[in-house]
């Protein structure tokens, strides 16, 4: 294990840049060149070049300055620090060529609006600190000193196989126990596992899919059903494909379900005043910072008849958590393994693999099989090879209880565009599609540690993190979300039934074009 020095943490981008700069020295980047009125697109504003990479090469050859990706000063997820910007163009390149967001909005429609899906891939590619996530942990750290508040951390699956990289562990190494212990030492009163909520997501989404399949052929079917647990993907559809919004599952993401469950069911069982709770999601994702602020994400407040109560109060990236641990002088590699608190402290193997591309699909199919046949999923669905891997699009066909089911898995919003365009043309051939905005899924999220100091993630790194989650799934006694006793308990004691009135009120949402 490598010793961790302050210098290495600064070089890695985990310590220093975000904390020193996140408070304010951020401004709107110089605008990229506007498209001419006659220009066709997308992409727009690239002087006719088909990709930003080619546009950048031409600009460099002409020794002309490149402008960074435009970021609004009030962006809840991403901060641009102009005086650290090297004007290399990497941020705009990844946003244009990989994510197909920047330069994909018609200037005549977007005007001065800077469309951002908050995925954070610009922060992953930036080596100089010009683009960072917006740091929230200093504010939360101050709250930990307030004895009247109850701080609750909920950890996403992908964090446990990446956090250790900031402290010298190998990529993909499972540091769950040390992560839990570290969270307690930096001030959290309870530490829960968002894989519990991932299991609840599976239960709701599986039942929603079955309902749509039963209505197949009618106007109520809205097939294919798309997953909705990735907030960057949801923002992408709202911005670029609003006519497909009815196809998104209405089930909230695990983070938002976790928040709502904590401030209602968990708070009541533990005798905690929900208004005293500060819910903090520890995630690999910068888009969660945007998601927790969506106005509709206060279902627990509506339930408690106080709409000022939010479901989830803050989202911390994995990099933020690493910095907080380091600044607290916690020697991470020497920590004993801690244990999650009970009730919402465990998920199934299916909940764990939510952190990688293909995992939501595999976990949902395990539950769909159980609900449709009444029997446990076969071994083939406990290792569903057709949806695994890092190919941009994977597809599979299977039969459950005599009903054919065609599914697809896609990661990367740039990769999913052709598929969405075909669906709009009436050429859709799938019943269920999982989409994750970031490469590799959550394990490649915009808030994950940067490799080798301040390098850029690649598929080798992503695969190691994915392997870590699949290995953990295989070691679980419970592999199907519907078999999780804690999930069964929340329905029996509180929610009633999947897709029921209370479940719909607390666990489901709606979307709007932007």
PDB file of C-alpha atoms in Angstrom, residues 136-153 182-190 276-280 314 316 324 328:
ATOM      1  CA  UNK A 136     -20.674  20.653  -0.136  1.00  0.00           C
ATOM      2  CA  UNK A 137     -18.786  18.834   2.582  1.00  0.00           C
ATOM      3  CA  UNK A 138     -17.486  21.910   4.468  1.00  0.00           C
ATOM      4  CA  UNK A 139     -21.104  22.941   5.118  1.00  0.00           C
ATOM      5  CA  UNK A 140     -22.069  19.432   6.222  1.00  0.00           C
ATOM      6  CA  UNK A 141     -18.997  19.193   8.439  1.00  0.00           C
ATOM      7  CA  UNK A 142     -20.178  22.291  10.290  1.00  0.00           C
ATOM      8  CA  UNK A 143     -23.598  20.687  10.739  1.00  0.00           C
ATOM      9  CA  UNK A 144     -21.951  17.686  12.389  1.00  0.00           C
ATOM     10  CA  UNK A 145     -21.003  19.989  15.261  1.00  0.00           C
ATOM     11  CA  UNK A 146     -24.657  20.900  15.869  1.00  0.00           C
ATOM     12  CA  UNK A 147     -25.942  18.507  18.532  1.00  0.00           C
ATOM     13  CA  UNK A 148     -29.508  19.197  17.499  1.00  0.00           C
ATOM     14  CA  UNK A 149     -29.005  17.617  14.087  1.00  0.00           C
ATOM     15  CA  UNK A 150     -28.932  13.927  13.201  1.00  0.00           C
ATOM     16  CA  UNK A 151     -26.504  13.259  10.355  1.00  0.00           C
ATOM     17  CA  UNK A 152     -27.270  10.178   8.274  1.00  0.00           C
ATOM     18  CA  UNK A 153     -24.972   8.964   5.516  1.00  0.00           C
ATOM     19  CA  UNK A 182     -14.576   6.416   8.419  1.00  0.00           C
ATOM     20  CA  UNK A 183     -18.050   7.934   8.074  1.00  0.00           C
ATOM     21  CA  UNK A 184     -18.718   7.355  11.760  1.00  0.00           C
ATOM     22  CA  UNK A 185     -15.410   8.935  12.730  1.00  0.00           C
ATOM     23  CA  UNK A 186     -15.986  12.102  10.728  1.00  0.00           C
ATOM     24  CA  UNK A 187     -19.276  12.734  12.469  1.00  0.00           C
ATOM     25  CA  UNK A 188     -22.203  10.735  11.073  1.00  0.00           C
ATOM     26  CA  UNK A 189     -24.721   9.399  13.586  1.00  0.00           C
ATOM     27  CA  UNK A 190     -26.065   6.671  11.305  1.00  0.00           C
ATOM     28  CA  UNK A 276     -33.670  17.181  12.609  1.00  0.00           C
ATOM     29  CA  UNK A 277     -32.294  14.751  10.020  1.00  0.00           C
ATOM     30  CA  UNK A 278     -29.604  15.831   7.586  1.00  0.00           C
ATOM     31  CA  UNK A 279     -29.629  13.216   4.830  1.00  0.00           C
ATOM     32  CA  UNK A 280     -26.334  12.915   2.962  1.00  0.00           C
ATOM     33  CA  UNK A 314     -26.994  16.787   0.157  1.00  0.00           C
ATOM     34  CA  UNK A 316     -21.298  14.181  -1.773  1.00  0.00           C
ATOM     35  CA  UNK A 324     -13.148  15.078   4.125  1.00  0.00           C
ATOM     36  CA  UNK A 328     -10.086  14.800   9.406  1.00  0.00           C
TER      37      UNK A 328
END
